[in-house]
CSV table of C-alpha atoms in Angstrom, one decimal:
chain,number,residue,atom,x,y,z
A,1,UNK,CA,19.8,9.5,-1.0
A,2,UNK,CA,18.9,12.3,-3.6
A,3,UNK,CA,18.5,10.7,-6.7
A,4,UNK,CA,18.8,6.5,-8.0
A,5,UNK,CA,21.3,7.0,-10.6
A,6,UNK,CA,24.2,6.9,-8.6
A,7,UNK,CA,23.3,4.0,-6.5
A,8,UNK,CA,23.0,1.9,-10.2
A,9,UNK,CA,26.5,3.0,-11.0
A,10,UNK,CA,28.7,-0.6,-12.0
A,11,UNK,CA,25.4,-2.6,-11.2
A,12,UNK,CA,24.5,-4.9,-13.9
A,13,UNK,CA,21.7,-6.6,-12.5
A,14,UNK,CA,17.9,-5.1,-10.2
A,15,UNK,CA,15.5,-7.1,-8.7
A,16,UNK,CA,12.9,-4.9,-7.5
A,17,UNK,CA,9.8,-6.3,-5.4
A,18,UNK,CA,6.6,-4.8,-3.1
A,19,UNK,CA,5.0,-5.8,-0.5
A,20,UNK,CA,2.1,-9.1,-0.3
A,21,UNK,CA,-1.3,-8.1,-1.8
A,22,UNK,CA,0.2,-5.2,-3.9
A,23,UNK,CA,-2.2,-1.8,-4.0
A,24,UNK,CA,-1.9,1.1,-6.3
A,25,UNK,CA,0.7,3.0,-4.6
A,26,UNK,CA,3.4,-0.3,-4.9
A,27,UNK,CA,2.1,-1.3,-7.9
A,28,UNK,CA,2.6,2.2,-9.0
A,29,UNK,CA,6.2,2.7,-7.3
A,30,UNK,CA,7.7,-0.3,-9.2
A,31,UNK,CA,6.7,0.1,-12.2
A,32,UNK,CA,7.4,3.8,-12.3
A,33,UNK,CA,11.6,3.0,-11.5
A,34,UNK,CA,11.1,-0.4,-13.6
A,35,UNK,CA,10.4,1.5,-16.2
A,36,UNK,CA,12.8,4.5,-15.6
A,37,UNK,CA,15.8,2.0,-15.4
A,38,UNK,CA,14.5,0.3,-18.7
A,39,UNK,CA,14.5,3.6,-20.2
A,40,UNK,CA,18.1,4.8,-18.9
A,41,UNK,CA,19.9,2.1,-18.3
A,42,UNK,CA,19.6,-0.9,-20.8
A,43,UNK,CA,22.6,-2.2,-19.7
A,44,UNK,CA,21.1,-3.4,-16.7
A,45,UNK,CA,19.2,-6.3,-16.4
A,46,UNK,CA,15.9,-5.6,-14.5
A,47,UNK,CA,12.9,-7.7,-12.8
A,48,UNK,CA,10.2,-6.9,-10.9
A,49,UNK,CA,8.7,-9.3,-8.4
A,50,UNK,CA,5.1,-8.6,-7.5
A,51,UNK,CA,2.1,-11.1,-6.4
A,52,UNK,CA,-0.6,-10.9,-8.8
A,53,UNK,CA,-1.5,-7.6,-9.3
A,54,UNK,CA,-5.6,-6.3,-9.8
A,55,UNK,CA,-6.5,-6.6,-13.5
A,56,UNK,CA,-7.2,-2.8,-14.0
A,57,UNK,CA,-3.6,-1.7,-13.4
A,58,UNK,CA,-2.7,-3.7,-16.3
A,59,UNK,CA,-3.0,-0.2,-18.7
A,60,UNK,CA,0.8,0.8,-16.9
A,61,UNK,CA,3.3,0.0,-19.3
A,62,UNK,CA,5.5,-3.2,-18.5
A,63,UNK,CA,3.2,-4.9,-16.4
A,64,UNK,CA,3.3,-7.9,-18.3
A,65,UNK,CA,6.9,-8.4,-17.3
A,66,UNK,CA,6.0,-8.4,-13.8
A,67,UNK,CA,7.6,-12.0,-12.6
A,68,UNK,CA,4.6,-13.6,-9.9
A,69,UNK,CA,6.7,-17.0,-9.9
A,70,UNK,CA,9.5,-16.5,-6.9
A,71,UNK,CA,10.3,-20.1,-7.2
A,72,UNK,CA,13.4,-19.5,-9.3
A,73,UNK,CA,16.9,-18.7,-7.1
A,74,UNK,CA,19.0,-15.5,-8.3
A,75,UNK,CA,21.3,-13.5,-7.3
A,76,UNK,CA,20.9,-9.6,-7.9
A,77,UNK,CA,23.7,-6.9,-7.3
A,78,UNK,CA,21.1,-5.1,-6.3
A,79,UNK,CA,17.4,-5.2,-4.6
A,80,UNK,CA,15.4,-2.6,-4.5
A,81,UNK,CA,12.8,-2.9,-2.1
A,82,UNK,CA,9.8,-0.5,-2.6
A,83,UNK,CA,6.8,0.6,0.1
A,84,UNK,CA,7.4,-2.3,2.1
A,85,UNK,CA,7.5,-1.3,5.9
A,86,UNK,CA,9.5,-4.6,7.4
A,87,UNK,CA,11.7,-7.6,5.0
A,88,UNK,CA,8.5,-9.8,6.5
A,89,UNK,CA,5.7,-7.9,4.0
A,90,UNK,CA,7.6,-9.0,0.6
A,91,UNK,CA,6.5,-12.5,1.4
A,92,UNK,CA,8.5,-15.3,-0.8
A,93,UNK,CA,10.7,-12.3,-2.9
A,94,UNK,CA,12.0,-11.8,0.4
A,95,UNK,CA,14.9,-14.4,-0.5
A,96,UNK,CA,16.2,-12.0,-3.7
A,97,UNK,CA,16.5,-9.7,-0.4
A,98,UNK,CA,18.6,-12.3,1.4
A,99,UNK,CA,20.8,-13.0,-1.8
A,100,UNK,CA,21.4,-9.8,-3.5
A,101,UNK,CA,24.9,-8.0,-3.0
A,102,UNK,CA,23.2,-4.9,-2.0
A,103,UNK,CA,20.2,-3.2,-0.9
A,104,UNK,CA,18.2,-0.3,-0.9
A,105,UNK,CA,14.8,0.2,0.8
A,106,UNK,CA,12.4,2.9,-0.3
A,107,UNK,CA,9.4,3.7,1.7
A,108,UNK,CA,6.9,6.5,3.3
A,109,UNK,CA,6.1,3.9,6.8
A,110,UNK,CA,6.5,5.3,9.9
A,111,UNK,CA,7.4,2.0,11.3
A,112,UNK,CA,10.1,0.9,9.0
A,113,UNK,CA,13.1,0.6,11.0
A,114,UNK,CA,15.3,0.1,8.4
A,115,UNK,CA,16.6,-3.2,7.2
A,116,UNK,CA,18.4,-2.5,3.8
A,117,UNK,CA,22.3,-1.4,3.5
A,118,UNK,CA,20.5,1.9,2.5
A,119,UNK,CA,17.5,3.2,3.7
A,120,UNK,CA,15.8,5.9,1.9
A,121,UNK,CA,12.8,6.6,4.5
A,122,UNK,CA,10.6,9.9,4.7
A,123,UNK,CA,7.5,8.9,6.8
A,124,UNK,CA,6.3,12.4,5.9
A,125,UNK,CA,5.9,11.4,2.0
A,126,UNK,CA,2.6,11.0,1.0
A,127,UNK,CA,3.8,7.6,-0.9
A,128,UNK,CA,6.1,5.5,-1.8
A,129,UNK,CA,5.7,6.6,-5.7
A,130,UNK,CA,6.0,10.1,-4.6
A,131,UNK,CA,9.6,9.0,-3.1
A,132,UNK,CA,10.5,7.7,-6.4
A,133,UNK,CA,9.3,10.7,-8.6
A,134,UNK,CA,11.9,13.0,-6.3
A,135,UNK,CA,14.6,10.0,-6.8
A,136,UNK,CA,14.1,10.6,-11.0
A,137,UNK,CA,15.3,13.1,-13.0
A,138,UNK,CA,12.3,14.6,-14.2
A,139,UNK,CA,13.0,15.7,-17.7
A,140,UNK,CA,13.6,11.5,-18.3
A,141,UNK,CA,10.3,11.2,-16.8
A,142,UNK,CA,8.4,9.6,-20.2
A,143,UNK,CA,4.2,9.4,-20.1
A,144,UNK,CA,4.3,5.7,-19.3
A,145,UNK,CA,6.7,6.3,-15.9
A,146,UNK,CA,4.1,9.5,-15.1
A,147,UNK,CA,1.5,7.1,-15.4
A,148,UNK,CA,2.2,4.9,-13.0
A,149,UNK,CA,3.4,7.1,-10.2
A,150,UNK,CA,0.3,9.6,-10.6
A,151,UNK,CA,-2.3,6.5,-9.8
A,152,UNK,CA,0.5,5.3,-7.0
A,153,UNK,CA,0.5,9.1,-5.5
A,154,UNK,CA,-3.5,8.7,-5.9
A,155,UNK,CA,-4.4,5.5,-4.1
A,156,UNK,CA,-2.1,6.3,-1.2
A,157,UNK,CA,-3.8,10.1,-0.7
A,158,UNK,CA,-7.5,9.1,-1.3
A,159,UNK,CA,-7.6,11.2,-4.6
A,160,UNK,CA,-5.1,13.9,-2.3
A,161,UNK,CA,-7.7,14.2,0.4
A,162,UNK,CA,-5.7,12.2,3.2
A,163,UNK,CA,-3.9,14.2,5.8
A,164,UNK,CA,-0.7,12.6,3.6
A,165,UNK,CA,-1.3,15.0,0.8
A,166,UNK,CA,1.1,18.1,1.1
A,167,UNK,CA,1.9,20.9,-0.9
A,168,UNK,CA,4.4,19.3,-2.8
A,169,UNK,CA,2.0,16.3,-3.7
A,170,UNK,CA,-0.1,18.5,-5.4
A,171,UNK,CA,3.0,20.1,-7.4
A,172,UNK,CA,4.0,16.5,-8.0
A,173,UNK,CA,0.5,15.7,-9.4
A,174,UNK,CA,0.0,19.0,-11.3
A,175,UNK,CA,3.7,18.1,-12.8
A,176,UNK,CA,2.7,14.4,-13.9
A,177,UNK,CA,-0.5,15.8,-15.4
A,178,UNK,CA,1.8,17.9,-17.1
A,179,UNK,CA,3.2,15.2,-19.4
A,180,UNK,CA,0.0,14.6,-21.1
A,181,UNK,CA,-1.4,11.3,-19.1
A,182,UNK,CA,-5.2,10.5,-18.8
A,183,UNK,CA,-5.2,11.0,-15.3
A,184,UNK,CA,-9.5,11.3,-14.8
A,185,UNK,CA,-9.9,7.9,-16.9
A,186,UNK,CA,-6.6,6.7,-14.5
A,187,UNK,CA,-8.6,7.1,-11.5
A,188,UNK,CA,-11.7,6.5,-12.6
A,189,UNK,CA,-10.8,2.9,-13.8
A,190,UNK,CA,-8.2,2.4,-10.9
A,191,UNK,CA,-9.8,4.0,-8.0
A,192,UNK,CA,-13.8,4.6,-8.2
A,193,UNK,CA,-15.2,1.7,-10.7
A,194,UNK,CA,-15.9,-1.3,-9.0
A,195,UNK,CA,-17.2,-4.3,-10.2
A,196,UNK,CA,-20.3,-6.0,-9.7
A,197,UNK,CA,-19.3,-8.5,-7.2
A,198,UNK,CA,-16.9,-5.9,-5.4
A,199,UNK,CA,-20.1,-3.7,-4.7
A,200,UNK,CA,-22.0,-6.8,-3.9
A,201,UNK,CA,-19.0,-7.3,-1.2
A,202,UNK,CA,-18.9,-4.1,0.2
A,203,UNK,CA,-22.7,-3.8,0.4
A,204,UNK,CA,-22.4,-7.1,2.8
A,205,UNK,CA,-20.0,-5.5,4.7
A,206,UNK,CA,-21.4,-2.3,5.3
A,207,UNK,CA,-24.8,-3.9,5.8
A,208,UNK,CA,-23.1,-5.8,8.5
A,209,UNK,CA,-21.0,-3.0,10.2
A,210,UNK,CA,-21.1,-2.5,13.8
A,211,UNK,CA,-20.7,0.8,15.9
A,212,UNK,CA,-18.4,0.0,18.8
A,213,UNK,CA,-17.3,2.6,21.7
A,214,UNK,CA,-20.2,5.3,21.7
A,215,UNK,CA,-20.5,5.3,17.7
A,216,UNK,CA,-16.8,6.6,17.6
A,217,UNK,CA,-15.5,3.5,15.8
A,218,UNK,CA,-17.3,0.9,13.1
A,219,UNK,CA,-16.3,-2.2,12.4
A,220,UNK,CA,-17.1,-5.3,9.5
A,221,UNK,CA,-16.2,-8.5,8.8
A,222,UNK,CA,-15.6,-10.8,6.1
A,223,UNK,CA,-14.7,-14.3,6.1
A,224,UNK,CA,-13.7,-16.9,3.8
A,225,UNK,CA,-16.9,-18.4,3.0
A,226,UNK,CA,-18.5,-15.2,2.3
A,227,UNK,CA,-15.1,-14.3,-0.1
A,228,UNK,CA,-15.9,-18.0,-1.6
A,229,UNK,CA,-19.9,-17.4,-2.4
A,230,UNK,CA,-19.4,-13.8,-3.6
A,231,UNK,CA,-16.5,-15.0,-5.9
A,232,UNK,CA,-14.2,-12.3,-4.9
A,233,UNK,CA,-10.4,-12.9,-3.2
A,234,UNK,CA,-8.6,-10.2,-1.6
A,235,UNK,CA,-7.5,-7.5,-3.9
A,236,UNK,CA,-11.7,-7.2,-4.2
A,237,UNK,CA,-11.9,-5.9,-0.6
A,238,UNK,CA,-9.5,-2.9,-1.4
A,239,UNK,CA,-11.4,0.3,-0.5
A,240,UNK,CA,-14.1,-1.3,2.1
A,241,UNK,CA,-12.2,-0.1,5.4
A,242,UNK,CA,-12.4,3.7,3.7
A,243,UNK,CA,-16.1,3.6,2.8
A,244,UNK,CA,-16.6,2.5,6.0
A,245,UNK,CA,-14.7,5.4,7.6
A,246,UNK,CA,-16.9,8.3,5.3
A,247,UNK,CA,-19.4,7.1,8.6
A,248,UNK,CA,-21.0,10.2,10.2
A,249,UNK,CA,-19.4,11.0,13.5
A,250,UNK,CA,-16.9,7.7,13.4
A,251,UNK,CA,-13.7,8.5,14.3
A,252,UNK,CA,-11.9,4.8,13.6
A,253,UNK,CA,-13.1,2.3,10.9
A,254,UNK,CA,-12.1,-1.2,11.5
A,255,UNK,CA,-12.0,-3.8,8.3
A,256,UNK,CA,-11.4,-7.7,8.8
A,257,UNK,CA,-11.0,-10.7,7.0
A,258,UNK,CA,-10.4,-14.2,7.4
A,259,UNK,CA,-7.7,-15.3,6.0
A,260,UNK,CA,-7.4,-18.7,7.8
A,261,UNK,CA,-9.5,-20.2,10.4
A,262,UNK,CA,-9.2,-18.2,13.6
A,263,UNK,CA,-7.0,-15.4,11.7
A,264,UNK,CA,-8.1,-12.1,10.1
A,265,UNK,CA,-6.2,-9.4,8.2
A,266,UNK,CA,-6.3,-5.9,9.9
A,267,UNK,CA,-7.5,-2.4,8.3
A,268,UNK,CA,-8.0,0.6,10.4
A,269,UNK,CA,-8.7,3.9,9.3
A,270,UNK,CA,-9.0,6.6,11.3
A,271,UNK,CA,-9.9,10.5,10.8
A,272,UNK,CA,-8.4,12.9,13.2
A,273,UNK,CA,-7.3,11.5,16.8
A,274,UNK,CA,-6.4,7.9,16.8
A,275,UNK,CA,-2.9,6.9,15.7
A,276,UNK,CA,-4.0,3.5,14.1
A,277,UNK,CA,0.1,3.1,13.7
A,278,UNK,CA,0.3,2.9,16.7
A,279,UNK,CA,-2.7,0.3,17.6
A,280,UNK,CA,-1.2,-1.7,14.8
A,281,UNK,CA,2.1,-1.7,15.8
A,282,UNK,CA,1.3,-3.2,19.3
A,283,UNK,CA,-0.1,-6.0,17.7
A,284,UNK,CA,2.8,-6.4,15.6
A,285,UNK,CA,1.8,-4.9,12.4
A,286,UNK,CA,2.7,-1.7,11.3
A,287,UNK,CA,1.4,1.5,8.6
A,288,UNK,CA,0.8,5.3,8.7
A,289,UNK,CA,-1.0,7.3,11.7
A,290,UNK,CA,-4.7,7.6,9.7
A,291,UNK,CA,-4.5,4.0,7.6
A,292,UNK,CA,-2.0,1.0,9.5
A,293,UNK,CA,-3.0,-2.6,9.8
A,294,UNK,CA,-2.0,-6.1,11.1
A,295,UNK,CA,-2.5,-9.7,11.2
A,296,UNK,CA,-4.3,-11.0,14.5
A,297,UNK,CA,-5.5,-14.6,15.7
A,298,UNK,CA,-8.6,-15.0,17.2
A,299,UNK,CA,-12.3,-15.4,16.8
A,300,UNK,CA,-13.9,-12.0,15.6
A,301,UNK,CA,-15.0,-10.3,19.2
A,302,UNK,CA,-11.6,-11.5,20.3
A,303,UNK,CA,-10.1,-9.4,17.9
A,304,UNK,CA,-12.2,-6.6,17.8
A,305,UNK,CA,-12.2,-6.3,21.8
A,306,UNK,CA,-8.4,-6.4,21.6
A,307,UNK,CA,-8.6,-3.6,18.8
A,308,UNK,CA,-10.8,-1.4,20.5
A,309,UNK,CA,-9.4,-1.4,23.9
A,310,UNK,CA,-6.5,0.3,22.5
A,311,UNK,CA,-8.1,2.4,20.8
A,312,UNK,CA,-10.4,3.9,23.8
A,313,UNK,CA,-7.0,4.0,25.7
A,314,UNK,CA,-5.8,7.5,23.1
A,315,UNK,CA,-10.0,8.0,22.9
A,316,UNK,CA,-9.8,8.7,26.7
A,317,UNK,CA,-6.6,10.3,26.4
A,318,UNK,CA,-7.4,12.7,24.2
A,319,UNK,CA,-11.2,13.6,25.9
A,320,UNK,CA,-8.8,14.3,29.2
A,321,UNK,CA,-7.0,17.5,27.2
A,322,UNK,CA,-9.3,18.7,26.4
């Protein structure tokens, strides 16, 4: 697929959706072609399905539109599904999926296998909202739609310092830039400021991190009661898994959190030798080679032992070529 506008030919009605627990980079990616179909194609009649979304992305245009309520039925002639790496990760939307005429999935995972009647995906892209800038035309690419693919492009790179970022990121950045966005207050409210409770959350967890494996992986936990005293839910955890990783001579970062009794969410970063995609993957979950996660059941150590024995396994591995 080079560009959207063909596939929106004789359509007359998008759904477009992201995966659960939406970060920058979907947030960013949907509203980006939300608002480029808006823009370009009034004729069509356009949604986008999205759990809540954190508070400080509200600034992107169109973000009050977003639909949180997947209760209703519809049927689209077309669903666009956006930085979602398996029809599992777009939780109750995934039924607009199910009853749309067609579909297109757009996404940067290296374990999306495809589920979509077209499937638009370049595991080499630094993001999802770097897939849709090259799928626009980019003279009809307005401040707002710049906007909301620079802070998706930023989230998913780190601020372009993951091993994501290419050469044609930058360009894409410098070109976004280029029509006239705020892009230091972007990711300073977006990205860097945290709130009081959200430091007071990460403090706990990096008070309570563990070194694991000689000091080449750290690990933290959260669970729900600590969520539940703090004040914080999920979205407040974004970012933990990365500070954790900025460890001196770590070489994996390991983030959970209880989502139910005896079940954690998975975050694993990892710097230069681990495929964490890979880790993930064997425990059914799924991502990129230096950030991946999963869902596991379990008590902590459980989890963590199962974690870091495949870990050591490419640790090992890669201490034998050496």
């Amino acid at each position: 697929m080079n560009k959207i506008a063909p596939e929106l030919e004789n359509v007359r009605s998008v759904a477009i959706a992201g995966h659960m627990r939406p970060d920058g980079d979907c947030v960013g990616a949907c509203m980006g072609l939300y608002l480029y179909i808006k823009d370009n194609f009034p004729h069509i009649d356009v949604q986008v399905y999205l759990e809540k979304i954190p508070v400080s992305y509200n600034f992107i245009k169109g973000t009050e539109d977003i639909c949180s309520d997947f209760g209703a039925d519809k049927e689209y002639d077309l669903f666009i599904g956006l930085d979602s790496g398996d029809r599992q990760r777009y939780g109750d939307a995934v039924k607009y999926l199910d009853a749309a005429k067609r579909s297109i999935c757009i996404d940067h995972h290296i374990s999306n296998s495809g589920y979509a009647d077209v499937n638009h995906i370049v595991p080499g892209a630094s993001s999802t909202s770097e897939l849709i800038y090259e799928l626009l035309d980019e003279e009809k690419i307005t401040n707002p739609i710049a906007e909301a693919l620079y802070m998706g492009i930023a989230h998913d790179t780190g601020v372009f310092q993951y091993t994501c970022t290419s050469p044609r990121t930058m360009e894409i950045g410098g070109k976004l830039i280029g029509k006239g966005i705020p892009f230091t207050k972007i990711l300073d409210d977006t990205y860097y400021k945290k709130t009081y409770v959200q430091n007071q959350i990460t403090g706990r967890a990096l008070m309570e991190s563990i070194l694991l494996l000689h000091g080449t992986c750290i690990a933290s936990s959260i669970r729900m009661k600590d969520m539940e005293f703090y004040g914080v839910d999920t979205s407040d955890l974004d970012g933990i898994v990365s500070q954790l990783r900025n460890t001196k001579g770590v070489e994996v970062a390991i983030f959970l959190y209880e989502i139910k009794a005896q079940e954690f969410k998975v975050s694993m970063r990892s710097n230069e030798i681990v495929d964490v995609q890979e880790v993930a993957s064997y425990f059914g979950g799924g991502g990129h080679v230096r950030a991946a996660g999963c869902t596991m059941q379990g008590s902590i150590y459980d989890v963590l032992n199962n974690l870091t024995r495949r870990i050591e396994i490419q640790l090992k591995a890669w201490e034998n070529k050496k």
